[in-house]
Tab-separated table of C-alpha atoms in Angstrom:
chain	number	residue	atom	x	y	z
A	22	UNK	CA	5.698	10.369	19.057
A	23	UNK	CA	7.096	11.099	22.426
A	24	UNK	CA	5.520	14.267	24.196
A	25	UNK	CA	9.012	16.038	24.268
A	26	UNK	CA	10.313	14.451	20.930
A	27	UNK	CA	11.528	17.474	18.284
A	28	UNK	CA	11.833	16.638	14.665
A	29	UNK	CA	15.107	15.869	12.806
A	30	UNK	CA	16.152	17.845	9.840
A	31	UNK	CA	19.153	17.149	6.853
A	32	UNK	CA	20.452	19.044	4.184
A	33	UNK	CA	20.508	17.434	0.755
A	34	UNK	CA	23.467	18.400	-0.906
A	35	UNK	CA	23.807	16.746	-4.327
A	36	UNK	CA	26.043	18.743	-6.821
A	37	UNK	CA	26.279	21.632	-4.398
A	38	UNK	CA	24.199	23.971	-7.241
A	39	UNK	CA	20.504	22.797	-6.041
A	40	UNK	CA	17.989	20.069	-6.405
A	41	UNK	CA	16.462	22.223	-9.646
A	42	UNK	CA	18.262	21.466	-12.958
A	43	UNK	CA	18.705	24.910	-13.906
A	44	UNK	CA	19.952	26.270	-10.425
A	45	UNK	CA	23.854	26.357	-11.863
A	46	UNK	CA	22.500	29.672	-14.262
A	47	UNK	CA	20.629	31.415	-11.757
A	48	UNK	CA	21.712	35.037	-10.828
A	49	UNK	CA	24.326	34.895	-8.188
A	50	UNK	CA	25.296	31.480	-8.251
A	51	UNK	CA	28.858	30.809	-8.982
A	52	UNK	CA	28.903	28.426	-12.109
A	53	UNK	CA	32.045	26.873	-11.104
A	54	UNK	CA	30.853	25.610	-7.422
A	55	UNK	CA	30.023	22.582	-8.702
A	56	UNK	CA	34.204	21.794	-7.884
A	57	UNK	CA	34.590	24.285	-4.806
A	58	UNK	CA	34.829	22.477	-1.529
A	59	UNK	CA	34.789	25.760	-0.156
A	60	UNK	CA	31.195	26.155	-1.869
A	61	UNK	CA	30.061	23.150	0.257
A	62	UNK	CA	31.510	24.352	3.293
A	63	UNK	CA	29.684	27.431	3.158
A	64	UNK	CA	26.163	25.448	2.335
A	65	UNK	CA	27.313	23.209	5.410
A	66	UNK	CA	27.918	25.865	7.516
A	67	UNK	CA	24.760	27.465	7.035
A	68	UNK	CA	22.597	24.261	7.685
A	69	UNK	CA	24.826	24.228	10.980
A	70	UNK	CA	23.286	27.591	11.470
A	71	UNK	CA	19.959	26.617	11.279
A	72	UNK	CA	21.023	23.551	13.796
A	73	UNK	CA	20.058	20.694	11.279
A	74	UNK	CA	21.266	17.859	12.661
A	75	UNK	CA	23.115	16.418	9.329
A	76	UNK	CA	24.107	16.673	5.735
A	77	UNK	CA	23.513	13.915	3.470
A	78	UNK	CA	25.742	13.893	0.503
A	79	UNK	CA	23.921	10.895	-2.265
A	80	UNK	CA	26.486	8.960	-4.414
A	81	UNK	CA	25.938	7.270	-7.762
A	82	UNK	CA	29.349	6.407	-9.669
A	83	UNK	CA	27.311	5.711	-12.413
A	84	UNK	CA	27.068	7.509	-15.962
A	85	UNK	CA	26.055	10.772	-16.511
A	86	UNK	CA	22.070	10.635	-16.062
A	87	UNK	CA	21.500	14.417	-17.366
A	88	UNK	CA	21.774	16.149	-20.445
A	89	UNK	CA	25.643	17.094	-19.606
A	90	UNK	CA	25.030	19.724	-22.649
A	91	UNK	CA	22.538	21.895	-20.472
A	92	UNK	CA	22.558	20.342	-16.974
A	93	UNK	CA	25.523	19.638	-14.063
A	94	UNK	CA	25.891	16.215	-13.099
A	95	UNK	CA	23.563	15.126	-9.957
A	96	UNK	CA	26.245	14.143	-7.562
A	97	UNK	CA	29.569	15.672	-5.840
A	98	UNK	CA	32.962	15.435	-7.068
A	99	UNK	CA	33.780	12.678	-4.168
A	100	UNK	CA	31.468	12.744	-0.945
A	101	UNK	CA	34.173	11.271	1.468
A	102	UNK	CA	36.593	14.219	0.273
A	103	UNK	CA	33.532	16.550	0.479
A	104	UNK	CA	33.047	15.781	3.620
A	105	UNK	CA	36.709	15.869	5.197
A	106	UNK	CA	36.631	19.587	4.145
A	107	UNK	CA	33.433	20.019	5.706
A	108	UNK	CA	34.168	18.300	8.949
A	109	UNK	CA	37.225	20.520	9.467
A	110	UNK	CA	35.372	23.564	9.010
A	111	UNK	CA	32.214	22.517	11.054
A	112	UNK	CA	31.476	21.937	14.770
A	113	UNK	CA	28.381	19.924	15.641
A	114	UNK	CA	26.473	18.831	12.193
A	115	UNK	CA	26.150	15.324	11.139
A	116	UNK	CA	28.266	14.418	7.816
A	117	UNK	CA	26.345	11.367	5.774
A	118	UNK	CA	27.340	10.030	3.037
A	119	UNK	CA	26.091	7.079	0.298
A	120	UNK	CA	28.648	4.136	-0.339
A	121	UNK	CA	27.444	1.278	-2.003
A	122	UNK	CA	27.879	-2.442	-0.997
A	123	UNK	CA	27.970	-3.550	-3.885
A	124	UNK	CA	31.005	-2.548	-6.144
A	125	UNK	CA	33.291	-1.663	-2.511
A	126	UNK	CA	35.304	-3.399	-1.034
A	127	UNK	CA	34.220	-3.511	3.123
A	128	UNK	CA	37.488	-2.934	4.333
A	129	UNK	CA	37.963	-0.054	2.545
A	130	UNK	CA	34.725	1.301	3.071
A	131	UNK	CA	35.628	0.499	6.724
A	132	UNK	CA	38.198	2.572	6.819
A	133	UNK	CA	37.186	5.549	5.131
A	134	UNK	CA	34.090	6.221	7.485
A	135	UNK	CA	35.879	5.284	10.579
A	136	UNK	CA	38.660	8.098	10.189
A	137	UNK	CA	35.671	10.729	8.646
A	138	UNK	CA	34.232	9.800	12.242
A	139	UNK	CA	37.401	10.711	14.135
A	140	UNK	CA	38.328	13.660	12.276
A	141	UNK	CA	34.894	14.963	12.505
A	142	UNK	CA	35.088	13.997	16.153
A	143	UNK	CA	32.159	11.854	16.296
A	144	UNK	CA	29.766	13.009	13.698
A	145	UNK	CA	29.602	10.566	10.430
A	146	UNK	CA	27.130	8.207	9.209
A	147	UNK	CA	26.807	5.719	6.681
A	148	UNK	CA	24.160	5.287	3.840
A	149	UNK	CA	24.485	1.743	3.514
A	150	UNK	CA	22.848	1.093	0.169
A	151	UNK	CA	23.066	-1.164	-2.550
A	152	UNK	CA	23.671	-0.726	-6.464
A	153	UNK	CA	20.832	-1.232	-8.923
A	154	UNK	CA	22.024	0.359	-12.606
A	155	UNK	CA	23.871	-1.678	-14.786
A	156	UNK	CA	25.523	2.391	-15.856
A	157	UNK	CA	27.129	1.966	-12.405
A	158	UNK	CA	28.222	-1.746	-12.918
A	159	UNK	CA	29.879	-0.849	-16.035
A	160	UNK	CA	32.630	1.524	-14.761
A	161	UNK	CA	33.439	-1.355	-12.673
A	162	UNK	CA	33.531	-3.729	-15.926
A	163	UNK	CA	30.653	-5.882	-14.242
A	164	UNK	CA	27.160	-6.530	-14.638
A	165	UNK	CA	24.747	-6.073	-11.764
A	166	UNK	CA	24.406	-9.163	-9.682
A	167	UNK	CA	20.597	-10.203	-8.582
A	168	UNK	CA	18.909	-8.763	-5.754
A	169	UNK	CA	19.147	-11.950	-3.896
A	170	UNK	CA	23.651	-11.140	-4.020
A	171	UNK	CA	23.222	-7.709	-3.930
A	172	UNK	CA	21.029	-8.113	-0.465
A	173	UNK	CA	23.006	-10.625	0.568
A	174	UNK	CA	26.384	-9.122	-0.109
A	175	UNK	CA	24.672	-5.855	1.736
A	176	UNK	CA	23.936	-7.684	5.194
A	177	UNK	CA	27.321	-9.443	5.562
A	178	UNK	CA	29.135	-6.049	4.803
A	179	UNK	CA	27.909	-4.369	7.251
A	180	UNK	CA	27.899	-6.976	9.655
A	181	UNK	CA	31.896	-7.295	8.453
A	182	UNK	CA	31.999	-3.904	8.499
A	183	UNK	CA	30.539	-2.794	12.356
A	184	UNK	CA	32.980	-5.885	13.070
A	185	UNK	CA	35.839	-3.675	11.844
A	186	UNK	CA	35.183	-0.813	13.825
A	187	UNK	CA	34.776	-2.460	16.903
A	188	UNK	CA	38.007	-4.486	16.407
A	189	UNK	CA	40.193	-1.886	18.101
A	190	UNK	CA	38.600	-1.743	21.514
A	191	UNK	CA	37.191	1.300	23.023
A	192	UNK	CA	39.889	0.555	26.085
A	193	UNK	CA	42.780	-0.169	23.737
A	194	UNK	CA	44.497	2.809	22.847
A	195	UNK	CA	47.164	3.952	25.881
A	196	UNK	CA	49.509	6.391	24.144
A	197	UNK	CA	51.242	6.658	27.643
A	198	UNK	CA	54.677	8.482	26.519
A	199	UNK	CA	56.007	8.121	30.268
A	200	UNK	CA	55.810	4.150	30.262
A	201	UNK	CA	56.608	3.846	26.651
A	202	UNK	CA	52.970	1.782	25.957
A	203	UNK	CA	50.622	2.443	22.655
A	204	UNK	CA	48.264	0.287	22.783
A	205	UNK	CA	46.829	-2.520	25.077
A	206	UNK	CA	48.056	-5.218	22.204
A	207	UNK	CA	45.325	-7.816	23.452
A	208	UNK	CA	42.701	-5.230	22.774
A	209	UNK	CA	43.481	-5.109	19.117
A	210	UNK	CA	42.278	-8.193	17.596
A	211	UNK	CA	41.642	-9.759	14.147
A	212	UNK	CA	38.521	-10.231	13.029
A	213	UNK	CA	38.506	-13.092	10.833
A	214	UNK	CA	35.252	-13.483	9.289
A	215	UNK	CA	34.228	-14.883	5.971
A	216	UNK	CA	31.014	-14.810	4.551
A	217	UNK	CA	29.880	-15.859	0.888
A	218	UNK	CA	30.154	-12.229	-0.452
A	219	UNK	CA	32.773	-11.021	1.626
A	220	UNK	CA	34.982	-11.481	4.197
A	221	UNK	CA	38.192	-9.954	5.988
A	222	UNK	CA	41.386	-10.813	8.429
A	223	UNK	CA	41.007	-7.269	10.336
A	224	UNK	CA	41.268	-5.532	11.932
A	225	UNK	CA	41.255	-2.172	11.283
A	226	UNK	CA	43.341	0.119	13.204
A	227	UNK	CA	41.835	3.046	13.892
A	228	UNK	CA	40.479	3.719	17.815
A	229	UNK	CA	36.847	4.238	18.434
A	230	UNK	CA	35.743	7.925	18.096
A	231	UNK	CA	33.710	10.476	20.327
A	232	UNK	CA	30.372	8.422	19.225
A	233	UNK	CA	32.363	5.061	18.959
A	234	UNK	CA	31.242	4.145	15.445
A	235	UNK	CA	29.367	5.831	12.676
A	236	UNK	CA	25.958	5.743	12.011
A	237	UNK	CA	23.756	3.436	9.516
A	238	UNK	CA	21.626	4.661	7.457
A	239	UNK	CA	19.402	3.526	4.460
A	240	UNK	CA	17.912	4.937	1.564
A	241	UNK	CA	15.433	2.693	-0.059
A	242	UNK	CA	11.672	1.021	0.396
A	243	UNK	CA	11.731	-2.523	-1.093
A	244	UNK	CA	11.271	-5.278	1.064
A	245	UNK	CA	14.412	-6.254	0.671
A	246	UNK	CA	15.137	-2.547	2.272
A	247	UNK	CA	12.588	-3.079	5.120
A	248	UNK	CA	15.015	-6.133	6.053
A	249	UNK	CA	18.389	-4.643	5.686
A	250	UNK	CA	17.170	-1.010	7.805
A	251	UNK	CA	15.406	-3.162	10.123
A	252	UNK	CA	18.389	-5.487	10.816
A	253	UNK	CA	21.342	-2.335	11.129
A	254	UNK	CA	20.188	1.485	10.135
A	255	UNK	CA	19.280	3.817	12.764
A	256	UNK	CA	18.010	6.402	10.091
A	257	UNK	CA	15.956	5.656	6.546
A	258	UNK	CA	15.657	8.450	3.674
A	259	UNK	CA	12.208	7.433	2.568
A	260	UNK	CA	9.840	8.870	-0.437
A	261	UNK	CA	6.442	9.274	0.185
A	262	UNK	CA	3.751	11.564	-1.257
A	263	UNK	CA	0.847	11.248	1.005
A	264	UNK	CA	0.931	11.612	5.071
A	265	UNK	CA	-1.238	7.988	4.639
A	266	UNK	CA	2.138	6.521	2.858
A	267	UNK	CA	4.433	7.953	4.692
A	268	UNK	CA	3.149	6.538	7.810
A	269	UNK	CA	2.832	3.175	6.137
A	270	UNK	CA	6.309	3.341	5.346
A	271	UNK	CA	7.518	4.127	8.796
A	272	UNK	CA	5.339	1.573	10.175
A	273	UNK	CA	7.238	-1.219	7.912
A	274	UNK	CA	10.453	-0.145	9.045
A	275	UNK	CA	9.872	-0.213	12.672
A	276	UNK	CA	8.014	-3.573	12.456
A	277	UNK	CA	11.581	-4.326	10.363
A	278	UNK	CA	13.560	-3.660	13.559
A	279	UNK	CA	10.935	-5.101	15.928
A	280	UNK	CA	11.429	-8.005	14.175
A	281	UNK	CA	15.341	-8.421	15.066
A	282	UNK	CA	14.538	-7.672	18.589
A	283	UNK	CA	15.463	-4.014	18.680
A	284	UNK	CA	13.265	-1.083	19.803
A	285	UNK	CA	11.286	0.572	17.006
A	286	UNK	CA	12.038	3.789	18.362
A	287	UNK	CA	15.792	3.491	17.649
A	288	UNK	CA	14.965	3.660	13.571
A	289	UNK	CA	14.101	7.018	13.019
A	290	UNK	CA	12.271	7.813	9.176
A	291	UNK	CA	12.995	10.765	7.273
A	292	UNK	CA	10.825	12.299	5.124
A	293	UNK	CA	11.830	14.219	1.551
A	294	UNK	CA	11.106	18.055	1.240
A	295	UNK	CA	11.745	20.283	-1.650
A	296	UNK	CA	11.189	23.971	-1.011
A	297	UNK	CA	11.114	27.335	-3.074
A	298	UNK	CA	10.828	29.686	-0.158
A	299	UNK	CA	9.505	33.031	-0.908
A	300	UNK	CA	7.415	35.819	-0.055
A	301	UNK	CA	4.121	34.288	-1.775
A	302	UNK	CA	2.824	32.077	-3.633
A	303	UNK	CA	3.784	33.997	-7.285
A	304	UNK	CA	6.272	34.641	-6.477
A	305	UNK	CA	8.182	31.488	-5.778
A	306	UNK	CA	5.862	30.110	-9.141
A	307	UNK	CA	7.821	32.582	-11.088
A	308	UNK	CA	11.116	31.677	-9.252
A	309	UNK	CA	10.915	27.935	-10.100
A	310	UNK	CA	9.617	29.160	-13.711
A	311	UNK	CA	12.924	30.776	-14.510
A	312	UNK	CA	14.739	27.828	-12.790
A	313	UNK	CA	12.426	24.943	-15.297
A	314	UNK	CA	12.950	26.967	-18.204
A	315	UNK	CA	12.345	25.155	-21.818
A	316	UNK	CA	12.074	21.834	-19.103
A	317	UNK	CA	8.359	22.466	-18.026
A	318	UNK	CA	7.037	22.342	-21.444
A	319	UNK	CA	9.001	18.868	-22.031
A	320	UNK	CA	7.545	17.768	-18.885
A	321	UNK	CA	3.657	17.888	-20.043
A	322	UNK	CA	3.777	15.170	-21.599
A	323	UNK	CA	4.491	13.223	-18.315
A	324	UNK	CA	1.557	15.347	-17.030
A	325	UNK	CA	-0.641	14.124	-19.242
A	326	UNK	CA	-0.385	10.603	-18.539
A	327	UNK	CA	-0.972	11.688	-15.189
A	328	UNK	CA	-4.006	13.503	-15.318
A	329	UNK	CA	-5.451	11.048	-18.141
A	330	UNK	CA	-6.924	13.945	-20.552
A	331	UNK	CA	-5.549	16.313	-23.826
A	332	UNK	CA	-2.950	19.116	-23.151
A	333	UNK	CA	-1.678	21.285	-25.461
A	334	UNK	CA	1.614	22.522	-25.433
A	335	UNK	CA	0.898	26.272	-27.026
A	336	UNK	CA	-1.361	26.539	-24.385
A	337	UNK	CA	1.098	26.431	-21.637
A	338	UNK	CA	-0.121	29.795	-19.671
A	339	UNK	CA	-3.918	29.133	-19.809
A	340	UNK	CA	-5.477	26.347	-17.431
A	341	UNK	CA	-6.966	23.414	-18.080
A	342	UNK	CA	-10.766	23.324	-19.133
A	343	UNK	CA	-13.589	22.681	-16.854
A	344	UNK	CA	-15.107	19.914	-19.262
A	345	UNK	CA	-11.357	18.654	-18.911
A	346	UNK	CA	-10.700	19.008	-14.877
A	347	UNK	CA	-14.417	17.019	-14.835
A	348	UNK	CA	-13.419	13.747	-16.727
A	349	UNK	CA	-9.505	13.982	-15.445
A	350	UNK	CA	-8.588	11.128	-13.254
A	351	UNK	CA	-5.039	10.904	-11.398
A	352	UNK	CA	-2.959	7.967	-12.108
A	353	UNK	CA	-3.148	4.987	-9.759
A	354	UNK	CA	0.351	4.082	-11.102
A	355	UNK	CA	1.489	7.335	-9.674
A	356	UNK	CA	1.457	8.690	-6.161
A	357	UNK	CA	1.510	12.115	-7.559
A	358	UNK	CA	-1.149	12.509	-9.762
A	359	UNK	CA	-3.467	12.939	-6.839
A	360	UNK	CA	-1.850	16.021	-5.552
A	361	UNK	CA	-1.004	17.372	-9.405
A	362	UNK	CA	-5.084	16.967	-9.867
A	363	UNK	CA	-5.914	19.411	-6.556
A	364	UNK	CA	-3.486	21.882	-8.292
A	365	UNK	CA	-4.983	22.300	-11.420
A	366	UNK	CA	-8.401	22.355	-10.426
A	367	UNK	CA	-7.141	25.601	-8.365
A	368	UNK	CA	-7.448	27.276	-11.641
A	369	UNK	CA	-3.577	27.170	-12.012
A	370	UNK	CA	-1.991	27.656	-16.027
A	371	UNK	CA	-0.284	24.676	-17.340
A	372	UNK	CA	2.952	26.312	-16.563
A	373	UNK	CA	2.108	27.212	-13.171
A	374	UNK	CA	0.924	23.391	-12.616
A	375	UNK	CA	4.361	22.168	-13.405
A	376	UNK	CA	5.907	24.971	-11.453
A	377	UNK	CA	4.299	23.804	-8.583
A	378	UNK	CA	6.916	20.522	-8.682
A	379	UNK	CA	3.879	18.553	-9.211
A	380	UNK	CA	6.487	15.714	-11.105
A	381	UNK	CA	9.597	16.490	-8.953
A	382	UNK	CA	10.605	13.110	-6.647
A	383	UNK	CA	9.521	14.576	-3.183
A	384	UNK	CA	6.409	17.013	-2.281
A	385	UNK	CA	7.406	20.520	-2.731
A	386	UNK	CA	6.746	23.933	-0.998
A	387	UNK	CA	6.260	26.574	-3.639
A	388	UNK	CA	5.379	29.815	-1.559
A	389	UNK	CA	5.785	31.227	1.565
A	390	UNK	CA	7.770	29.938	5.113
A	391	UNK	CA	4.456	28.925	6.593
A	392	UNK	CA	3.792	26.676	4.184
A	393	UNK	CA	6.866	24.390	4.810
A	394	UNK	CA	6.724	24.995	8.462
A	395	UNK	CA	2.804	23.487	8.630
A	396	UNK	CA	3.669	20.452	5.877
A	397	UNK	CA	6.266	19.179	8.415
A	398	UNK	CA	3.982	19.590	11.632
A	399	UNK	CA	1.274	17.879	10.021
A	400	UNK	CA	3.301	15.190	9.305
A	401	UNK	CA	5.550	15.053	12.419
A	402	UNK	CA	2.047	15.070	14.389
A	403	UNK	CA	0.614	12.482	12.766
A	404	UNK	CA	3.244	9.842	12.823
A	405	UNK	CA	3.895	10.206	9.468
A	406	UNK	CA	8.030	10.926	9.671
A	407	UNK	CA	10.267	11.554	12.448
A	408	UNK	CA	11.968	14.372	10.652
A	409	UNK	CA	13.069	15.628	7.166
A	410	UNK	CA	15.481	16.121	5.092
A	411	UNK	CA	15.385	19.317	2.805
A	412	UNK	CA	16.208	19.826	-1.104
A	413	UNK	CA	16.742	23.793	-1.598
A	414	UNK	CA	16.005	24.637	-4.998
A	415	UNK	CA	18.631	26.566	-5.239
A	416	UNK	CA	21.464	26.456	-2.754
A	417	UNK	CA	23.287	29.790	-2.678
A	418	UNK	CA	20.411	31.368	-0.856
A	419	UNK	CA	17.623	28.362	-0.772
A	420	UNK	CA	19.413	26.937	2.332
A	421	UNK	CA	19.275	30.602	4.223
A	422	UNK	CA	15.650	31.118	3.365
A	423	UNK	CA	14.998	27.921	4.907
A	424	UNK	CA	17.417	28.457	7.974
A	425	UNK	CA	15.728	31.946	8.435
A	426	UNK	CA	12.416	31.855	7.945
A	427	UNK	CA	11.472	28.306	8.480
A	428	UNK	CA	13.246	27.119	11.557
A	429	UNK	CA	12.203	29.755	13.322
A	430	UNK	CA	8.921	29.219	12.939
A	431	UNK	CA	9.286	25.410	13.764
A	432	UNK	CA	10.972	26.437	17.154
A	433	UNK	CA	8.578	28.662	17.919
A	434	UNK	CA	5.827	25.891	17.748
A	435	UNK	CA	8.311	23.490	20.315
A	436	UNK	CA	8.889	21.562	17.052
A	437	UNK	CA	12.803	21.624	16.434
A	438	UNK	CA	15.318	22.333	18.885
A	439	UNK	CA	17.092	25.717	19.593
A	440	UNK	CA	20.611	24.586	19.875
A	441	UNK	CA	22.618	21.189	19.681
A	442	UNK	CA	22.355	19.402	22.702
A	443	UNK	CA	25.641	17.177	22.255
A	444	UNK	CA	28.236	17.216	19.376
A	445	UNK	CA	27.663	13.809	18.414
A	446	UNK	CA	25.739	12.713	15.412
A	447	UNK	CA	24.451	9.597	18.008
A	448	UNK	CA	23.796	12.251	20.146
A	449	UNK	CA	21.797	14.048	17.806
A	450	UNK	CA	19.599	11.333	16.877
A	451	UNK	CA	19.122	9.815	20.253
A	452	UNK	CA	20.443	6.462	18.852
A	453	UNK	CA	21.567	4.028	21.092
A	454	UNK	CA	25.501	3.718	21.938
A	455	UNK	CA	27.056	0.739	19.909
A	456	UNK	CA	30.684	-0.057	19.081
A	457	UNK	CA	30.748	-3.352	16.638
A	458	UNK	CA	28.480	-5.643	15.911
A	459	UNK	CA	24.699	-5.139	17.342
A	460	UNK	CA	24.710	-8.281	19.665
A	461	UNK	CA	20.824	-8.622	19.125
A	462	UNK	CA	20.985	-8.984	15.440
C-alpha cells in the first residue's frame, strides 16, 4: 500500500431488510421496505453519511433461492430503478449495480448505465458479471451456455459496450442555442462492431458524463474471473476468509491486469464484512440469536461436517466437550472451519458458535466497534484488501452503528478519509480517466 493510501468502503444493499434472514421481523423494521425506494434512499443516505465511497446493489433474476414462506427474497425489486431514486436523492456516493452478460442485450445494458451515470452526475459503476444458474436461464427460456460462451460473450460485451459510451465524443455535444448547433455531427459516430457473441451498429447517444464513463467492476474468483477483471474492472468484490487468501486473491488479480499491460494499482480488491455492532460481545450473540431464530439449529448439521465430530441438537446451549474439541479437525474443503474451530474451543454453546456467523459467506464481527475497526486494519496493513464492503445485519439501524461507531474510529487511526474529496465515483477510487475502449487492452 501507498503511505497516504485510505481504505475504500461499500454498502451491501441486497433486499434493503439486511444480510440476516430474519432481519424483515426485527423490532422496528418496517416489513414492507422490502418495495420502498424511499427505504433505500434512507440506507443510501446514511452510508453517504459515513462517506463510503459506494453502494453495491447484487442482481440475480433467477428463482426464488429462500424459503419465500419465512424469508424475503435476496435481491431488490430492480437495481437500475433503485438506483435512479437513490442518485436523485444523493450527492457524492458511488451507485453499483450487477447486470449480467449473459442473458442482456449490450446495447441495452449500454444505455441504462450510461444515463444512471449522467443523472447521478458521474457516480455509477458496473458489476460486469456473468450468469451461472440454470434458475436464471430459465426465465429467459434458455439453458446456460458453457463457460467458454459465457466468458467469451463477457469480454466482447464489454469491449462493445465501453465502445458505446465512448461513441458520442467527449467534444461532441454543442447545444449552442445562439448558432442553432447540437452537436458536432462528425463526433457522433457508429460503432460497428461484431463479435461472435455480440455485436452492434451504435452508437449510443448519450454525451459523456462528469467521470466520462462508468466504472467496471467484478464479482467473482475463477480464473476465468482473474482474466475478465484483469482485462476491464477497476474494482473486484472478492470472498476470502483468511488475511493469507485474501492476499492471494488480490495478488491474482493484479498479476491479471499486469498481464494486459495496465498498472496493478488501478484494480483495487474489496474485501466482504458482515457486522453485528454492539456494545459487547453478548450482546450482539443474543442480537444475531433472535435474528437466526429456528435457523441456527438447522444449521448444525453443516457444522458438523465442519468440525468432523458428534453434535447434538438438544444440546444447543451447552459447548462442545473437551474429549470432542481434542479429536475435532476443521474441514480442508472449507475455508471456514478453521475460524468456526478457534470459536468453539473459546468455550462458546453450540448456539453461540453459530451466532458467531461461523457459516455465513463473509467473516463476521459479532461484538463491539473495535472489533470491526481492527479486522479491517489488519487486513488493509497487510496487503490483504484495498477496502471493504459491509453487510449490516440488519439495515434500519446496522448501517448507523457502523457509520457511528466504526468510521470514526477508522479515521481516527488515518485509515478512511474524513470527507469526499471529489464527487466522482472515478474520483473516489483513484481510477484512471477513460472514455471507450481501454487502448492497452
Amino acid at each position: 500500500m501507498k503511505v497516504d493510501q485510505k481504505m475504500l468502503i461499500g454498502l451491501h444493499l441486497g433486499n434493503g431488510y439486511g444480510s440476516q434472514s430474519g432481519a424483515w421481523r426485527m423490532p422496528g423494521v418496517d416489513p414492507e421496505s422490502y418495495k420502498s425506494f424511499d427505504a433505500r434512499v434512507k440506507q443510501a443516505q446514511a452510508a453517504e453519511r459515513g462517506k463510503f465511497q459506494f453502494i453495491f446493489l447484487p442482481d440475480g433474476p433467477g428463482a426464488v433461492m429462500t424459503d419465500i414462506a419465512t424469508e424475503s427474497p435476496a435481491f431488490n425489486l430492480d437495481v437500475m430503478m433503485t438506483l435512479a431514486a437513490v442518485a436523485r436523492e444523493t450527492e457524492y456516493i458511488g451507485l453499483v449495480a450487477t447486470g449480467s452478460t449473459t442473458f442482456n442485450e449490450p446495447f441495452n445494458l449500454a444505455r441504462q448505465f450510461k444515463a444512471l451515470d449522467i443523472m447521478s452526475h458521474g457516480r455509477a459503476g458496473w458489476n460486469a458479471i456473468t450468469s451461472s444458474g440454470e434458475d436464471v436461464a430459465a426465465n429467459y427460456g434458455k439453458r446456460i451456455p458453457s463457460s467458454e460462451d459465457r466468458y467469451g460473450r463477457a469480454h466482447e460485451a464489454i469491449q462493445l459496450i465501453q465502445a458505446l459510451w465512448g461513441s458520442w465524443q467527449k467534444d461532441a455535444w454543442i447545444h449552442n442555442q445562439e448558432t442553432g448547433q447540437f452537436a458536432r455531427k462528425e463526433q457522433i459516430l457508429p460503432i460497428n462492431l461484431q463479435g461472435k457473441y455480440v455485436g452492434s451498429r451504435g452508437p449510443l447517444y448519450i454525451p459523456p458524463s462528469e467521470q466520462g464513463q462508468p466504472i467496471i467492476f467484478h464479482a467473482c474468483g475463477s480464473p476465468n474471473a482473474h482474466e475478465l477483471a484483469g482485462r476491464f474492472a477497476n474494482v473486484v468484490i472478492g470472498a476470502a476468509f483468511t488475511i493469507e487468501d485474501a492476499r492471494a486473491q488480490r495478488n491474482l488479480f493484479r498479476a491479471a491486469a499486469k498481464r494486459y499491460g495496465r498498472d496493478p494499482d488501478e484494480i483495487k480488491y474489496i474485501a466482504g464484512l458482515m457486522t453485528t455492532i454492539a456494545k459487547d460481545r453478548r450482546t450482539a450473540l443474543d442480537r444475531r440469536i433472535q435474528l437466526g431464530g429456528d435457523s441456527l439449529v438447522q444449521r448444525l448439521g453443516y457444522l458438523q461436517q465442519m468440525l468432523g465430530v458428534p453434535l447434538d441438537p438438544s444440546r444447543m446451549n451447552e459447548s462442545i466437550s473437551k474429549a470432542q474439541l481434542e479429536t475435532a479437525r476443521p474441514s480442508r474443503y472449507d475455508p471456514r472451519s478453521a475460524n468456526a474451530l478457534k470459536i468453539a474451543k473459546e468455550g462458546w454453546s453450540l448456539r453461540d458458535i453459530l451466532a458467531h456467523g461461523v457459516i455465513d459467506y463473509h467473516p463476521v464481527i459479532v461484538g463491539p466497534a473495535v472489533e470491526a475497526a481492527d479486522h479491517m486494519q489488519m487486513w488493509f496493513e497487510a496487503e490483504a484488501a484495498d477496502g471493504f464492503w459491509i453487510s449490516p445485519d440488519v439495515n434500519s439501524d446496522g448501517i448507523d452503528a457502523f457509520v457511528d461507531q466504526v468510521v470514526p474510529l477508522l479515521q481516527e487511526r488515518g485509515l478512511f478519509h474524513k470527507e469526499y474529496e471529489g464527487k466522482t465515483l472515478r474520483g473516489h477510487l483513484g481510477a484512471p480517466d477513460q472514455y471507450g475502449i481501454d487502448p492497452r487492452v
